[in-house]
XYZ file of N, CA and C in Angstrom:
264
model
N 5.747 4.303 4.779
C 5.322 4.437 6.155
C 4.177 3.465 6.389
N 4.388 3.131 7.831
C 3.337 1.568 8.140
C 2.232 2.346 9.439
N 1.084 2.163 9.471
C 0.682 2.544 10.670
C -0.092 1.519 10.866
N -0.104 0.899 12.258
C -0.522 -0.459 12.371
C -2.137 -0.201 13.329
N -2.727 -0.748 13.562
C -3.954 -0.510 13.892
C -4.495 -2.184 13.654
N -4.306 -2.457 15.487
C -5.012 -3.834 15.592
C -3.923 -5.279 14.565
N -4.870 -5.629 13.856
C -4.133 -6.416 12.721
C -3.883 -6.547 11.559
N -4.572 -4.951 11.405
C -3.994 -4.047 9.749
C -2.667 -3.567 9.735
N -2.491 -3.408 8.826
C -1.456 -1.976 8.790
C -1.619 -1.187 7.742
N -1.651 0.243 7.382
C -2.294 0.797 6.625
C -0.309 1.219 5.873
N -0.027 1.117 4.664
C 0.353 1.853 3.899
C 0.166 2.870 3.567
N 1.918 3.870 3.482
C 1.713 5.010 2.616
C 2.696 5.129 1.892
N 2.872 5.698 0.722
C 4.155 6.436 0.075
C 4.049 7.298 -0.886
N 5.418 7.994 -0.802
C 5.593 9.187 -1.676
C 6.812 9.403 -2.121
N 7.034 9.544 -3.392
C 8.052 9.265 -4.345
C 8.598 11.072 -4.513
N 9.395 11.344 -4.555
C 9.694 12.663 -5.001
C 9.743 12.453 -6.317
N 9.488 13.506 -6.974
C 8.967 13.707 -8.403
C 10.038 13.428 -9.249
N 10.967 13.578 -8.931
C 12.130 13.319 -9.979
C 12.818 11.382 -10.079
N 12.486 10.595 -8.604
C 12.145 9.646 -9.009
C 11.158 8.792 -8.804
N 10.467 9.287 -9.696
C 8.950 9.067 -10.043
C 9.098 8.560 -11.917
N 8.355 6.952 -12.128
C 8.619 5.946 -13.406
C 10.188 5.462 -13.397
N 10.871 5.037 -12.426
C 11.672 4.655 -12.154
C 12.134 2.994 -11.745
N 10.822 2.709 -11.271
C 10.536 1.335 -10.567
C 11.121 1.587 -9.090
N 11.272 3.068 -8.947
C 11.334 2.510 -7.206
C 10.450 2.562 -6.547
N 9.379 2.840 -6.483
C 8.478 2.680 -5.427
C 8.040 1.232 -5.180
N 8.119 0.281 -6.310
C 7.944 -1.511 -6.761
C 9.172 -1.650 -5.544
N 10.316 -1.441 -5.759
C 11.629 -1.856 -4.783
C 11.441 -1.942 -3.242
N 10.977 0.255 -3.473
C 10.890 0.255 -2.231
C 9.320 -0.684 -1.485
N 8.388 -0.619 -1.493
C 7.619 -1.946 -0.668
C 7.791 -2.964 -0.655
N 8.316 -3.540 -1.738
C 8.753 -5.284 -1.588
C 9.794 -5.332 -0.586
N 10.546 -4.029 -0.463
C 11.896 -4.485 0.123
C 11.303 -4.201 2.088
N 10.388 -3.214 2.185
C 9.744 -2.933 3.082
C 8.932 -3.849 3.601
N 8.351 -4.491 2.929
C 7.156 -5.934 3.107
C 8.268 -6.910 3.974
N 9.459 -7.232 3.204
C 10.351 -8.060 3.968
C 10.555 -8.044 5.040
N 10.809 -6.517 5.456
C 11.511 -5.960 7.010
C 10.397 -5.873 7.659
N 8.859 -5.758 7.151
C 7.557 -5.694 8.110
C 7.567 -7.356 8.805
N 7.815 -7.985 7.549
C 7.257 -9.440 8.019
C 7.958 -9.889 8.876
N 9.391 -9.728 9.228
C 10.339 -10.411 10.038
C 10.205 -9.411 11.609
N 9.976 -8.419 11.183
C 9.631 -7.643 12.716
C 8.173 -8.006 13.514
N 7.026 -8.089 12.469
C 6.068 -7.565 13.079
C 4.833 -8.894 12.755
N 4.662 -9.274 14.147
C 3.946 -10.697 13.556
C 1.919 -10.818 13.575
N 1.887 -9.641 14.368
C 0.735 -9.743 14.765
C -0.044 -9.137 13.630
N 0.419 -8.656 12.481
C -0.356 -8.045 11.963
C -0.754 -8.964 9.865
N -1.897 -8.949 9.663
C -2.419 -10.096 8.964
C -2.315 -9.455 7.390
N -2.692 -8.187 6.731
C -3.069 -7.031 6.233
C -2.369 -6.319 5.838
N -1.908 -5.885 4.819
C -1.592 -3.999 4.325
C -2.604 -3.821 3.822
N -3.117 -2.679 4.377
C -4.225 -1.955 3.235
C -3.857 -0.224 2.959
N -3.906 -0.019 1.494
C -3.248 1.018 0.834
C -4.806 1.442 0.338
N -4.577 2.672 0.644
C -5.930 3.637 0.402
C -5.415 4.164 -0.826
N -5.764 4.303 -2.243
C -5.114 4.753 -3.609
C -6.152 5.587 -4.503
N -6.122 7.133 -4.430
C -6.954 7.569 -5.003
C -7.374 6.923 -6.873
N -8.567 7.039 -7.228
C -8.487 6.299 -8.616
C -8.259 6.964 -9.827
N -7.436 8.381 -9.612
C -6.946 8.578 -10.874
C -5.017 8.406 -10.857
N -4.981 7.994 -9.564
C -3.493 7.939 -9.582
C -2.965 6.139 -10.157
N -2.925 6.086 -11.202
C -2.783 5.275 -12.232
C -1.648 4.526 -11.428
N -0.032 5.060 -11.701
C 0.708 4.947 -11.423
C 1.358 3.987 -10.531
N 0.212 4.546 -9.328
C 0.527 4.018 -7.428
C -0.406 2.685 -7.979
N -1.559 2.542 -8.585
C -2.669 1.363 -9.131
C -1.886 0.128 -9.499
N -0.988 0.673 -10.307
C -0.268 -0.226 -11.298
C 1.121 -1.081 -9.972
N 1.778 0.022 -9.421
C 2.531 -0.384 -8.705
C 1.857 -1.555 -7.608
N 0.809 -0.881 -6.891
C 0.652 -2.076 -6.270
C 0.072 -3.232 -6.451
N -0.774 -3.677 -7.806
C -0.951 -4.388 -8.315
C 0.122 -5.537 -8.718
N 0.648 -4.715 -9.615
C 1.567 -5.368 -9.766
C 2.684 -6.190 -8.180
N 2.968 -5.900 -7.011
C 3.007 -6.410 -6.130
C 2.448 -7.412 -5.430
N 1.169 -7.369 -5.763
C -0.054 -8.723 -5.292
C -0.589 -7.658 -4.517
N -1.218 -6.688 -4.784
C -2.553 -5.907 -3.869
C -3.211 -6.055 -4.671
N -5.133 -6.862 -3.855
C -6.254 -6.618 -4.754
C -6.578 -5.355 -4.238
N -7.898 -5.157 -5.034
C -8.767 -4.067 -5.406
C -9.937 -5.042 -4.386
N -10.116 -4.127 -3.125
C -11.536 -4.795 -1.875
C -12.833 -3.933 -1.899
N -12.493 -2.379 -1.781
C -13.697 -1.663 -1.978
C -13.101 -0.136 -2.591
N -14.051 0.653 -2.228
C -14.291 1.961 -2.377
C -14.494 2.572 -1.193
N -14.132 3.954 -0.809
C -14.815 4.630 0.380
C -14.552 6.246 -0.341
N -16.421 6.945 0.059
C -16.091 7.977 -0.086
C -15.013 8.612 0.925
N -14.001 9.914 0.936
C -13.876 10.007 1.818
C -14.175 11.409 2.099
N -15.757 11.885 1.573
C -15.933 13.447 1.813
C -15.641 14.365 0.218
N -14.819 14.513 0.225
C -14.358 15.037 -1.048
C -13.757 14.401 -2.179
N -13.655 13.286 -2.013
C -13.195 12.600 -2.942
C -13.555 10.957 -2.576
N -13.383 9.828 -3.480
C -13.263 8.631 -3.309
C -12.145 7.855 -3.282
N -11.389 7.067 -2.501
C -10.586 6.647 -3.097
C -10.821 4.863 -2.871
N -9.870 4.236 -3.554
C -9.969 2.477 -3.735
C -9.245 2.071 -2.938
N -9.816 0.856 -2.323
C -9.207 0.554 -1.024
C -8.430 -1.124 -1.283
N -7.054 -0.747 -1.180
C -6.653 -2.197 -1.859
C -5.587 -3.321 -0.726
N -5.653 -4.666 -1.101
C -5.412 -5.170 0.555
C -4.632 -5.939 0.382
N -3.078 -6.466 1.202
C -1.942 -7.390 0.792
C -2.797 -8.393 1.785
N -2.444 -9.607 1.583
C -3.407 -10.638 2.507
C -1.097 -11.105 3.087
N -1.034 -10.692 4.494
C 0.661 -11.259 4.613
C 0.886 -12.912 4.339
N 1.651 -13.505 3.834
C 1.910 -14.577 3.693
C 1.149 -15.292 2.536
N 0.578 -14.860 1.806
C 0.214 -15.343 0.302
C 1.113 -15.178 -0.723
């Protein structure tokens, strides 16, 4: 899921548990990144909010080309705030 805001767009996803270490969640955004870029031009950004013990989602989007930009508390927890730059 994309929610766009200005010339961000904020990422989300959620894998049901059973396929979860599968490599689909790698599939599913690359294949999603494609269909963002050809629809949607105004927007510069994904930024994926990734709590920091969820290893998993870390690795996945890394491995995609998301850096690591900041931190934000958000109240009860912290999570890492990581950013696709589109067209790099």
């Amino acid at each position: 899921r994309y929610e766009i805001e200005k010339e961000n767009a904020y990422i989300s996803i959620s894998l049901c548990e059973f396929m979860r270490g599968k490599s689909y969640g790698a599939k599913i955004i690359l294949e999603s990144l494609k269909e963002f870029r050809s629809y949607i031009i105004d927007v510069n950004k994904i930024i994926a909010y990734i709590l920091p013990e969820n290893i998993a989602s870390i690795k996945v989007f890394k491995k995609i080309g998301f850096k690591l930009i900041d931190q934000k508390d958000m109240g009860r927890s912290f999570v890492n705030i990581y950013e696709y730059i589109l067209g790099e």
